Short mmCIF file of C-alpha atoms in Angstrom, two decimals:
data_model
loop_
_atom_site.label_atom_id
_atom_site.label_comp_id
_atom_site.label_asym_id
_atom_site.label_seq_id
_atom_site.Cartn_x
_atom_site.Cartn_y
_atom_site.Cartn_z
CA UNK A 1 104.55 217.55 6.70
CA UNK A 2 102.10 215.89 8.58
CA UNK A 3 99.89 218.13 10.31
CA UNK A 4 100.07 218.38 14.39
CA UNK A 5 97.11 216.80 15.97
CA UNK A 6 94.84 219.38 18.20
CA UNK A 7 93.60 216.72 20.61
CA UNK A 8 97.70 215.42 20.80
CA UNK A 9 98.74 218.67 21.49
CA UNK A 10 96.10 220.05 24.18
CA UNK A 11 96.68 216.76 26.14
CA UNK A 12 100.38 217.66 26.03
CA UNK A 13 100.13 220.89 27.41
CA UNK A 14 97.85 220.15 30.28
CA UNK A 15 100.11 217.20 31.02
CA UNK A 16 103.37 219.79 31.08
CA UNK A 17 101.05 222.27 32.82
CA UNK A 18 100.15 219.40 35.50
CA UNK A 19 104.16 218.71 35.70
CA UNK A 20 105.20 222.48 35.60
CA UNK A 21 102.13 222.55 38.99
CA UNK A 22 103.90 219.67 40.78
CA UNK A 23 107.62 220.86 40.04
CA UNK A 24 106.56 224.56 41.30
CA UNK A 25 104.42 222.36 44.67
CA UNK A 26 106.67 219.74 45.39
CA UNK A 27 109.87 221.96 45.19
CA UNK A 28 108.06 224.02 47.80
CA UNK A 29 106.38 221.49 49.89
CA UNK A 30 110.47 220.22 49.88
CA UNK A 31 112.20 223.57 50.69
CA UNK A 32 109.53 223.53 53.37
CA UNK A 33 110.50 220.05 54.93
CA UNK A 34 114.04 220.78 54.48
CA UNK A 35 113.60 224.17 56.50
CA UNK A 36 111.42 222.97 59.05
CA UNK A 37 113.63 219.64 59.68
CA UNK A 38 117.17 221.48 60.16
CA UNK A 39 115.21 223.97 62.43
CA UNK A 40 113.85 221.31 64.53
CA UNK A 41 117.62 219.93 64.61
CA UNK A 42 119.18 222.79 65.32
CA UNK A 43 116.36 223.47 68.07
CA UNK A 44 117.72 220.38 69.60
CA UNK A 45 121.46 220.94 69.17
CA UNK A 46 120.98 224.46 71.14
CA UNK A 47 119.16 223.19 73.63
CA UNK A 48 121.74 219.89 74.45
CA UNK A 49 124.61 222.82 74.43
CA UNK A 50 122.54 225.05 76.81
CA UNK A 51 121.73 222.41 79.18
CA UNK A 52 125.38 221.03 79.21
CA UNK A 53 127.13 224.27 79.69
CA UNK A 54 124.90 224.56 82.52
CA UNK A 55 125.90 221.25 84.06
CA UNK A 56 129.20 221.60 83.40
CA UNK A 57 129.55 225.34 84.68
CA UNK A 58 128.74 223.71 87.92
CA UNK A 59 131.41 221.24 88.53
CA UNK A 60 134.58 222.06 90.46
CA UNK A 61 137.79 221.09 88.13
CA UNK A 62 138.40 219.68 84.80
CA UNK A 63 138.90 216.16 86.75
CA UNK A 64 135.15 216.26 87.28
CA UNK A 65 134.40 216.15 83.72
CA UNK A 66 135.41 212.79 83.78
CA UNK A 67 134.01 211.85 87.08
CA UNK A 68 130.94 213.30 85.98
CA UNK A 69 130.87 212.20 82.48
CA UNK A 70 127.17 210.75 82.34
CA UNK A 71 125.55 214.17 83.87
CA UNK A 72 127.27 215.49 80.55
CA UNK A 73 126.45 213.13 78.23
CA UNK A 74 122.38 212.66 79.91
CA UNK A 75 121.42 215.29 77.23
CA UNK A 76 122.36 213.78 74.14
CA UNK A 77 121.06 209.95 75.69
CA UNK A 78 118.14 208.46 73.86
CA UNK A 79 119.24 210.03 70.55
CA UNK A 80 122.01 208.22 68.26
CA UNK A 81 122.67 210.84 66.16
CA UNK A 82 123.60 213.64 68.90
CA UNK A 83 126.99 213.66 70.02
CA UNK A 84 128.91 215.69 72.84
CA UNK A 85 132.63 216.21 73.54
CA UNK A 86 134.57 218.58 75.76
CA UNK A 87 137.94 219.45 75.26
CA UNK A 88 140.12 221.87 77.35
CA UNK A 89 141.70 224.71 76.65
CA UNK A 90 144.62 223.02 74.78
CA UNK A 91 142.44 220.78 73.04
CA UNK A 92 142.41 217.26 74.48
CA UNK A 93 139.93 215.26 73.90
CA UNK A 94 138.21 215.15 78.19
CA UNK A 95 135.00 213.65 77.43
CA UNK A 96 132.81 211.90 74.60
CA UNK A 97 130.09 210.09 73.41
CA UNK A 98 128.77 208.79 69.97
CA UNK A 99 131.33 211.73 68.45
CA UNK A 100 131.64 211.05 64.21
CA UNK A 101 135.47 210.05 63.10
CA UNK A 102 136.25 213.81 62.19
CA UNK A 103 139.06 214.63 59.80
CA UNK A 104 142.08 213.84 62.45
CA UNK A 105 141.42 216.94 65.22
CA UNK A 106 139.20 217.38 67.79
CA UNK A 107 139.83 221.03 67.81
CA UNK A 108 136.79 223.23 68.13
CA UNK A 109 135.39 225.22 65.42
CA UNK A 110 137.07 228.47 65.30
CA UNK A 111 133.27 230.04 65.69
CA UNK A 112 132.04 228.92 69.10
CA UNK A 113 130.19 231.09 72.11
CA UNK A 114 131.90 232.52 74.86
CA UNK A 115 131.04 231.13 78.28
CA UNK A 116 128.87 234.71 78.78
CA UNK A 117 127.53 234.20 75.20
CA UNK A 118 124.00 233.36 74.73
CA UNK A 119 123.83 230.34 72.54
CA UNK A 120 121.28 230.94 69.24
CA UNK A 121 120.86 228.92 65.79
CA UNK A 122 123.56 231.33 64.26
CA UNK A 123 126.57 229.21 65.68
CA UNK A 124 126.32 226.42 64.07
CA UNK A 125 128.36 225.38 61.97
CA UNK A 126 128.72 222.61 59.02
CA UNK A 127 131.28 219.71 58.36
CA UNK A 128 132.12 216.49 57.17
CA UNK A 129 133.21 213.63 58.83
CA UNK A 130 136.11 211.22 57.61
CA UNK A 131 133.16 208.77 56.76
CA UNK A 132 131.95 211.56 54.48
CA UNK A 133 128.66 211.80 56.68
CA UNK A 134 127.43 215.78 57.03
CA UNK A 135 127.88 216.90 60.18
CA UNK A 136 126.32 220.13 61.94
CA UNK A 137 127.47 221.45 65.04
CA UNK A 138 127.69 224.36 67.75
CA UNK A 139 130.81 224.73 70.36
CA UNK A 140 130.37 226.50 73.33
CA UNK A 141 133.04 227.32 76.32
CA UNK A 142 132.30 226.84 80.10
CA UNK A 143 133.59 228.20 82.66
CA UNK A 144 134.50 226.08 85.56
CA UNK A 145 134.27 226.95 89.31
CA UNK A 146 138.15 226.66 89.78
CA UNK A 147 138.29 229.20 86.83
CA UNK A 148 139.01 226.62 84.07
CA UNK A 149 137.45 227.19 80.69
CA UNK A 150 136.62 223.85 78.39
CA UNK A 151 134.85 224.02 75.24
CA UNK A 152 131.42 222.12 74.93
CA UNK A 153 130.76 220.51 70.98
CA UNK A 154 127.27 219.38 70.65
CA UNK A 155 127.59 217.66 67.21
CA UNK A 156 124.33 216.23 64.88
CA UNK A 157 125.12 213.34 62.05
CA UNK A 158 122.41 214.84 59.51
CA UNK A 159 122.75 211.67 57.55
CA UNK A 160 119.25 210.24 58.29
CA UNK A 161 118.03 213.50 57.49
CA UNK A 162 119.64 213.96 54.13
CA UNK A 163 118.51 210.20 53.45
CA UNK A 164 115.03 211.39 54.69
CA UNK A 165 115.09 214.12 52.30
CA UNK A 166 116.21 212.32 49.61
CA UNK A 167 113.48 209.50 49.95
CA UNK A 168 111.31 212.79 49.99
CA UNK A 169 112.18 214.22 46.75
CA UNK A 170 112.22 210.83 44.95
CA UNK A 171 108.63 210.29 46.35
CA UNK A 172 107.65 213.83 44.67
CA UNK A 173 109.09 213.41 41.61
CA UNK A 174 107.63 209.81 41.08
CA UNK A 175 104.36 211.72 42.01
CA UNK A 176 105.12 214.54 39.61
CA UNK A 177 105.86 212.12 36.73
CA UNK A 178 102.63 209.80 37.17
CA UNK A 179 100.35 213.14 37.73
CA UNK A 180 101.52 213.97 34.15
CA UNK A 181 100.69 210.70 32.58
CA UNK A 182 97.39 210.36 34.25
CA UNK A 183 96.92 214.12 33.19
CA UNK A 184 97.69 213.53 29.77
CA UNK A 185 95.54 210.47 29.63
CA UNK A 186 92.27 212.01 30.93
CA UNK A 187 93.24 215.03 29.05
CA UNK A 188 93.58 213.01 26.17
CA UNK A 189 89.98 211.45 26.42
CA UNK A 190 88.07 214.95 27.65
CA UNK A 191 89.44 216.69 24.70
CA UNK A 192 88.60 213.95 22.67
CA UNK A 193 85.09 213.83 23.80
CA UNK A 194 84.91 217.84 23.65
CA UNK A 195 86.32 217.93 20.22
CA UNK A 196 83.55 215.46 19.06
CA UNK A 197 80.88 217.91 17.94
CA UNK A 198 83.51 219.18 15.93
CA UNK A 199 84.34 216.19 14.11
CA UNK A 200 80.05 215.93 13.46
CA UNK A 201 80.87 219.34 12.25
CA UNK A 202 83.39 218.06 9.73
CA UNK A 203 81.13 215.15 8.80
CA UNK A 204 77.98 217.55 8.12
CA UNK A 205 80.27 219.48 6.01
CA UNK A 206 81.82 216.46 3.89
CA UNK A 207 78.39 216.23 2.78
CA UNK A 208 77.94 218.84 0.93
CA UNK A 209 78.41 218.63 -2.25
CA UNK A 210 77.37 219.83 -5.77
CA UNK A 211 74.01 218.92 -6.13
CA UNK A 212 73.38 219.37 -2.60
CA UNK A 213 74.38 222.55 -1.62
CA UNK A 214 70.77 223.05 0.30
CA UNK A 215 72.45 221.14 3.02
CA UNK A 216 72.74 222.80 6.18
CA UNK A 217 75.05 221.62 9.31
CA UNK A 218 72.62 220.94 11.92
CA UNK A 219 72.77 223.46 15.29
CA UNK A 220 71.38 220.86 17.75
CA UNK A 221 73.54 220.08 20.68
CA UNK A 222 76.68 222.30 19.46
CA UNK A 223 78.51 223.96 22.18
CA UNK A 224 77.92 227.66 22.72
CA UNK A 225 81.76 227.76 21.67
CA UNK A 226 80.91 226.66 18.12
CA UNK A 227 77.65 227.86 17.63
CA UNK A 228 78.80 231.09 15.63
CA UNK A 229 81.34 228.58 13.84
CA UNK A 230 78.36 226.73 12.83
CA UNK A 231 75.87 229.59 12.01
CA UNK A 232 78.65 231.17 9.46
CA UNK A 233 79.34 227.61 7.93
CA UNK A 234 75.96 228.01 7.22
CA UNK A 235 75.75 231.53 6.09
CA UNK A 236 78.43 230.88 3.59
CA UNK A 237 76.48 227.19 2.41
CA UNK A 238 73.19 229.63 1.88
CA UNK A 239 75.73 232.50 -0.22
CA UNK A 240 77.15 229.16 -2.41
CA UNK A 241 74.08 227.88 -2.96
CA UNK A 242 72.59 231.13 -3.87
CA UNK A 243 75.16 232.23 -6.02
CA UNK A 244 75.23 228.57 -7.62
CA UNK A 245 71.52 228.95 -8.63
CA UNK A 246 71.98 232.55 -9.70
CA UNK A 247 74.71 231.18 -12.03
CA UNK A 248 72.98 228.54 -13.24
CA UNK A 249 69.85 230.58 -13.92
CA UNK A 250 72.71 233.20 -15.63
CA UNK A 251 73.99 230.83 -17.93
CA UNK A 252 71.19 229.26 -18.78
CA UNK A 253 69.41 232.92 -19.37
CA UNK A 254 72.63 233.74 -21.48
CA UNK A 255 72.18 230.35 -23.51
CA UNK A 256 69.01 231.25 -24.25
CA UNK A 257 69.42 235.29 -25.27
CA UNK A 258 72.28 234.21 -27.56
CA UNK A 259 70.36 231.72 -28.94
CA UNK A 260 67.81 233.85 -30.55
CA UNK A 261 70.41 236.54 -32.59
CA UNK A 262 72.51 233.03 -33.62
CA UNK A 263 68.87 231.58 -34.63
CA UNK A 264 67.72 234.64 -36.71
CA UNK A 265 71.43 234.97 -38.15
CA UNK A 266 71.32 231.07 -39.31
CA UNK A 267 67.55 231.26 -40.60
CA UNK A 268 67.92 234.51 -42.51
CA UNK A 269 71.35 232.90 -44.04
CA UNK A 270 69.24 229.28 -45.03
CA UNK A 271 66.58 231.28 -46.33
CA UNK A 272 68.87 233.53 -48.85
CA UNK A 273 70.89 230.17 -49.83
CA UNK A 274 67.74 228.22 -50.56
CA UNK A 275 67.85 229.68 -53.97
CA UNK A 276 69.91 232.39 -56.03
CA UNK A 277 68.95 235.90 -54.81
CA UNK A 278 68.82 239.73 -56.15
CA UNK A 279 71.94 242.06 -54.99
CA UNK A 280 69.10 243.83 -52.95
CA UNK A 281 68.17 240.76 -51.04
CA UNK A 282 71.90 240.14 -50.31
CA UNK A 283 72.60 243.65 -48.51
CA UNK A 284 69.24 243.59 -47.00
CA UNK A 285 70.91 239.99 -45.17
CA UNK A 286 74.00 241.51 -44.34
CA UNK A 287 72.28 244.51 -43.06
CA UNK A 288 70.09 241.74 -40.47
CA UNK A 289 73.08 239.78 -39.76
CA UNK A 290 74.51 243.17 -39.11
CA UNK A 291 72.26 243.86 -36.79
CA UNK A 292 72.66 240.36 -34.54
CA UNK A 293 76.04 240.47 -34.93
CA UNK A 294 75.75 244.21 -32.74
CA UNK A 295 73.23 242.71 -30.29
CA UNK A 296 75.83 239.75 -29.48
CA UNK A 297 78.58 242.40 -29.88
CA UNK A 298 76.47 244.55 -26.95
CA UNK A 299 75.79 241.10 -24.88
CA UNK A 300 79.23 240.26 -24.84
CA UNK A 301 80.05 243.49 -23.48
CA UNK A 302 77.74 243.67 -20.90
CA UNK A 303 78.10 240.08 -19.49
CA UNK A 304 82.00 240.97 -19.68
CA UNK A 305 81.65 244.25 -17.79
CA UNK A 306 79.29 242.63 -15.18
CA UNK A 307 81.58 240.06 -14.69
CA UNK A 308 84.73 242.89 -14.04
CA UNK A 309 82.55 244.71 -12.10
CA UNK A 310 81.51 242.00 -9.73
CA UNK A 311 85.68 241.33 -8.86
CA UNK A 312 87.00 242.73 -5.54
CA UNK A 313 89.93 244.54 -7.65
CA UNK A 314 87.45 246.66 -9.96
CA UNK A 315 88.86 249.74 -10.46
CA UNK A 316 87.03 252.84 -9.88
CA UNK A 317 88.15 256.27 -10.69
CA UNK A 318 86.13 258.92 -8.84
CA UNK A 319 85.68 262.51 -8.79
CA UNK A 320 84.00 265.22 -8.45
CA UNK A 321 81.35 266.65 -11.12
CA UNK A 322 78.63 268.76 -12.27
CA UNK A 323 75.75 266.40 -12.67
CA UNK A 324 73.28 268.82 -14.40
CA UNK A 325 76.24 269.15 -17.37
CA UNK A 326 76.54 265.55 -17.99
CA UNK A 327 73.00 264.73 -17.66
CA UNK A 328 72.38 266.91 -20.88
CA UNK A 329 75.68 265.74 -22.35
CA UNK A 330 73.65 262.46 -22.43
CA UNK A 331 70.70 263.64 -23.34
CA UNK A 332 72.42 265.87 -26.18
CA UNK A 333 73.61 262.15 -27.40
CA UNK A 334 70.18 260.57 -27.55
CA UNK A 335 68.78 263.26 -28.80
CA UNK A 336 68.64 261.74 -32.55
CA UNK A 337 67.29 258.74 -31.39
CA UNK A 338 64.90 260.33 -29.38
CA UNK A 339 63.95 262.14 -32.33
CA UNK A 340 63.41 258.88 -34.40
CA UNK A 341 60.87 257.51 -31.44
CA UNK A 342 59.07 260.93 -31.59
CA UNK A 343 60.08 261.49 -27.75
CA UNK A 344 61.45 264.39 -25.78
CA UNK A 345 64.26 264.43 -23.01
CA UNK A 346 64.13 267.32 -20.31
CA UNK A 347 66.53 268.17 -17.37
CA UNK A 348 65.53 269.40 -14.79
CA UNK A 349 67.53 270.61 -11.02
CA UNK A 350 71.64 270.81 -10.61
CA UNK A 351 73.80 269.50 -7.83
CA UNK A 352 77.58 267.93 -7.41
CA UNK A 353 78.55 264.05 -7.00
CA UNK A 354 81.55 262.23 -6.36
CA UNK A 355 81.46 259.32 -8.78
CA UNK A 356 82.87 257.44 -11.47
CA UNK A 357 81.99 259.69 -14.26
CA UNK A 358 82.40 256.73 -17.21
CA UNK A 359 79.97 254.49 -14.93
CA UNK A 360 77.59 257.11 -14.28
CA UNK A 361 76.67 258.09 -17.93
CA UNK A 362 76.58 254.25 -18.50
CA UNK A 363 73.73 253.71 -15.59
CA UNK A 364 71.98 257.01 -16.98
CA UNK A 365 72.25 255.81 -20.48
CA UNK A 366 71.21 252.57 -19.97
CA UNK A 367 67.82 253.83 -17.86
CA UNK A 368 67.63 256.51 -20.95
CA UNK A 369 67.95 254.27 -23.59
CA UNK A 370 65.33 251.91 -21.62
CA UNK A 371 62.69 254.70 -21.50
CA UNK A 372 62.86 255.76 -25.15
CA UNK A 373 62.41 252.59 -25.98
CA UNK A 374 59.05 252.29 -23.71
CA UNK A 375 57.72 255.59 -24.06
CA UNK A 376 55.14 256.51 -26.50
CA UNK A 377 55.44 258.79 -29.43
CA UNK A 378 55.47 262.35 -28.39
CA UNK A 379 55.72 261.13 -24.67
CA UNK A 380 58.17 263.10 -22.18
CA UNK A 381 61.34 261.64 -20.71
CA UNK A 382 62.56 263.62 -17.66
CA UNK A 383 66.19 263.24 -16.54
CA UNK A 384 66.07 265.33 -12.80
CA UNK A 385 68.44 265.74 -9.85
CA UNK A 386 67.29 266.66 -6.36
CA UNK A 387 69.80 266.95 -3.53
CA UNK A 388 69.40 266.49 0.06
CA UNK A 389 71.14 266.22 3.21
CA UNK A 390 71.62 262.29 3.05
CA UNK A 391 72.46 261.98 -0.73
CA UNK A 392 71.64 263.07 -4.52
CA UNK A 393 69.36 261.66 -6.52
CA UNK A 394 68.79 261.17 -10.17
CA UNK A 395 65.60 260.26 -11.62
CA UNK A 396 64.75 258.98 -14.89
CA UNK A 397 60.91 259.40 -15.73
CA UNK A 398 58.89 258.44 -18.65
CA UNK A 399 55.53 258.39 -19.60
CA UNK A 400 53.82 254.80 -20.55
CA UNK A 401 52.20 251.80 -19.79
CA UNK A 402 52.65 251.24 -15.90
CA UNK A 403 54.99 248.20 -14.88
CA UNK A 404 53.08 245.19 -12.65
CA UNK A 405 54.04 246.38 -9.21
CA UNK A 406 54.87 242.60 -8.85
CA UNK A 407 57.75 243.17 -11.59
CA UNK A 408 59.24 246.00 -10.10
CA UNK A 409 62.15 244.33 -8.32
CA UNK A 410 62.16 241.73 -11.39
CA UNK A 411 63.46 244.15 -13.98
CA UNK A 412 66.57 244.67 -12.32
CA UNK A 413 67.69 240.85 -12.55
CA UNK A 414 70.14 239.66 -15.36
CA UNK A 415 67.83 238.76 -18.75
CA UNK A 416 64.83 239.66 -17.24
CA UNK A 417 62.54 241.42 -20.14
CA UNK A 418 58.97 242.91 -19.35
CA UNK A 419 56.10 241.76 -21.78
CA UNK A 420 56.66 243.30 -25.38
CA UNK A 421 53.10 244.63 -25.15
CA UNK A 422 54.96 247.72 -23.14
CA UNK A 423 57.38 248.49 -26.08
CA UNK A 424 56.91 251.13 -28.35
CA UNK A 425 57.71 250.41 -31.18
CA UNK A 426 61.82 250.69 -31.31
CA UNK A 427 63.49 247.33 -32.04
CA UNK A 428 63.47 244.82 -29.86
CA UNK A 429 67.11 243.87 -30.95
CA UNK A 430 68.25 246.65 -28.84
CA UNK A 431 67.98 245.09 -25.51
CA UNK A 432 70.03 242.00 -24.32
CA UNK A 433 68.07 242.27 -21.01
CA UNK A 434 71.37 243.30 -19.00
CA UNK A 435 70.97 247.26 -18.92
CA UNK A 436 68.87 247.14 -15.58
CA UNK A 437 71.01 244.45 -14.14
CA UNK A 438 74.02 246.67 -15.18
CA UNK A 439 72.60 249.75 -13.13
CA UNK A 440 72.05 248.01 -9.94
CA UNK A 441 75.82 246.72 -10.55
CA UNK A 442 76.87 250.73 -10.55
CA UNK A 443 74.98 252.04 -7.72
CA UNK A 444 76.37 248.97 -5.59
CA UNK A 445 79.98 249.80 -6.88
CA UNK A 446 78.96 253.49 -5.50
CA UNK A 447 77.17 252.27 -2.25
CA UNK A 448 73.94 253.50 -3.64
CA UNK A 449 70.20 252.23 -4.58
CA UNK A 450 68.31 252.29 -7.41
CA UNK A 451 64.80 251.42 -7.82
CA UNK A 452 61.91 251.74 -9.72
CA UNK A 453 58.18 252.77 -9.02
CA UNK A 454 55.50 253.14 -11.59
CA UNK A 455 51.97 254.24 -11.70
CA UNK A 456 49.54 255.19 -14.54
CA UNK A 457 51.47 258.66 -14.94
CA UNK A 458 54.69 256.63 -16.07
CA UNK A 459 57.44 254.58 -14.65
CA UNK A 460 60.30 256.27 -12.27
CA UNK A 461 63.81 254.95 -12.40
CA UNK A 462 65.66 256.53 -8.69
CA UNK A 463 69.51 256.62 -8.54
CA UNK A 464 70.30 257.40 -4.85
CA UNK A 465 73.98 258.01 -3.92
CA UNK A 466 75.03 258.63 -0.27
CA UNK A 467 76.74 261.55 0.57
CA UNK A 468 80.25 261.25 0.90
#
């Protein structure tokens, strides 16, 4: 289905808006006409019946009608469309002038005034002649001065009218129907126009593509309407092209960490082959392969979990906890590898969190496991929780060489390893440079911080978790 065009459609409705406008004005302005008009006519039928009742109300006997006929017929003079006729009280026809060919009687309308009636608008009544012409008219009696009553009809052919009318509304709705074409027109072109920096908009947008995703839609002359269109077009062009370098730098960081275990596993396996080996030798490989095969075992993992943990739908199961218990539950756990670097764990302070329990021994683990493996023999590591008003804390310290305060936001980044130099000894093979990066992942699952300072006492790893 082809999709509606906006520029179409807003011309459209200001051109039925425009016609809606001149129906609602012109069928006013009309009504309006068509009231003042029959007032003015009915103005002038009441006045011709006042002014003949008069005249005839002075004459002597109904043969003075006739002798008298123009006196009668003076008010209606000047004015084809006014007619008069008198009739007496058995209805023939005594006098007339420019009377309509009515429907075979000259009877008066059954509604007339009496000859002590005041005549008003609200006699009159409607008809049609045998011609088919309208016809609106008031009968009034008289009273002679011999005592002889004859009815007065002051009659109006409303046919010019009705044609004047009509002329009227044909004129309004030929002005209606052109006011809606010119309205859609210049509608057409001013939305057109308007919607232009919107079509630049487009354009900007179409180029962007992979390898330029530093492109920005430029702000200059964009209506005020669009500016916060245009600012979060290129909010979310910034957040692409962030993420896109973050993933490149990922995959080309995971490339290269892989690398090395699948390097050491095909050198150590060349060098065994090159020539026939003792039984020793043999396990001794296996035991190295072993080895790489765990660290890409652990990478895997980790880049798997980050990558779960990083979708809206991760699932997080939460509760309540003693967080003095399962910081030495963890410590209890390291405790024979701690022994083996010739390092000590201590817990200090108690409180209660709300957390995932599974995901909070894995950030606490990973920052343990990180500190035994950079503290020196017979060094201290302290695991300690402090509460406060705002949130808990957990803090991992250890004693050491200090970190570059220049590193310090560093560590936390996916494959990001500090110089060897700092190690202590333990295998390097233990790290796949995602433990750090797996932390910060936790605390923002949790709506919490972590970060790191270090000075020449040691280096301090701070969980902070809001108070919920």
């Amino acid at each position: 289905m082809r999709a509606r065009s906006l520029t179409a459609t807003l011309a459209f409705a200001f051109a039925g808006t425009t016609l809606a406008v001149f129906a609602l004005v012109g069928t006013f302005v009309y009504l309006a006409l068509e009231h003042q008009v029959k007032a003015q006519d009915d103005l002038d039928i009441v006045l011709a019946a006042r002014h003949t009742r008069r005249l005839a109300e002075e004459l002597d006997t109904l043969a003075d009608v006739r002798v008298y006929s123009e006196r009668l017929t003076s008010q209606v003079l000047g004015n084809e469309a006014l007619s008069v006729e008198v009739v007496d009280p058995e209805g023939h026809l005594l006098l007339e002038h420019n009377a309509p060919s009515t429907a075979g009687s000259v009877a008066p309308p059954a509604k007339r005034a009496a000859a002590s009636q005041q005549i008003t608008e609200a006699l009159m009544a409607d008809s049609i002649s045998a011609d088919g012409l309208p016809i609106r008219s008031i009968a009034v009696d008289a009273v002679l001065q011999d005592g002889a009553v004859v009815t007065i009809i002051v009659s109006r052919n409303m046919h010019d009218r009705w044609l004047l009318l009509d002329h009227y509304r044909d004129r309004l709705r030929a002005a209606g129907i052109a006011g809606m074409l010119i309205a859609f027109l210049m509608s057409y072109l001013l939305v057109r126009q308007s919607l232009k920096p919107l079509r630049d908009i487009a354009r900007s947008a179409g180029n962007v593509t992979v390898d330029k995703l530093n492109t920005r839609i430029k702000a200059d002359n964009v209506p005020q309407e669009l500016g916060s269109l245009v600012t979060a077009l290129n909010t979310m062009l910034g957040g692409l092209d962030s993420g896109f370098q973050r993933l490149s730098q990922y995959t080309a960081d995971l490339a290269h960490d892989m690398r090395t275990p699948l390097g050491n596993l095909r050198g150590a396996t060349e060098v065994a082959l090159a020539r026939p080996r003792s039984s020793e030798e043999y396990q001794a490989l296996l035991a190295s392969n072993l080895e790489e095969c765990d660290r890409l075992s652990r990478m895997i993992e980790n880049v798997l979990f980050l990558a779960r943990a990083e979708h809206p739908q991760f699932a997080r199961n939460t509760r309540e906890f003693d967080v003095e218990a399962e910081l030495k539950r963890i410590a209890e756990y390291f405790e024979g590898i701690a022994e083996d670097a010739g390092v000590h764990i201590r817990v200090i302070g108690n409180g209660r969190l709300k957390a995932d329990v599974e995901l909070f021994r894995r950030a606490v683990s990973n920052l343990l496991a990180n500190a035994v493996r950079y503290t020196p023999r017979d060094g201290e590591i302290t695991l300690q929780v402090t509460e406060s008003a705002s949130g808990l804390r957990v803090t991992v310290a250890n004693q050491g060489t200090p970190i570059d305060q220049a590193l310090l936001e560093r560590i936390f980044d996916r494959f990001y390893r500090v110089d060897p130099s700092r190690t202590s000894g333990a295998p390097s093979s233990g790290s796949t440079g995602l433990g750090l990066a797996i932390v910060r992942t936790i605390m923002e699952l949790h709506g919490g911080t972590v970060h790191a300072e270090s000075g020449a006492a040691g280096t301090r790893f701070i969980l902070t978790f809001a108070r919920t």
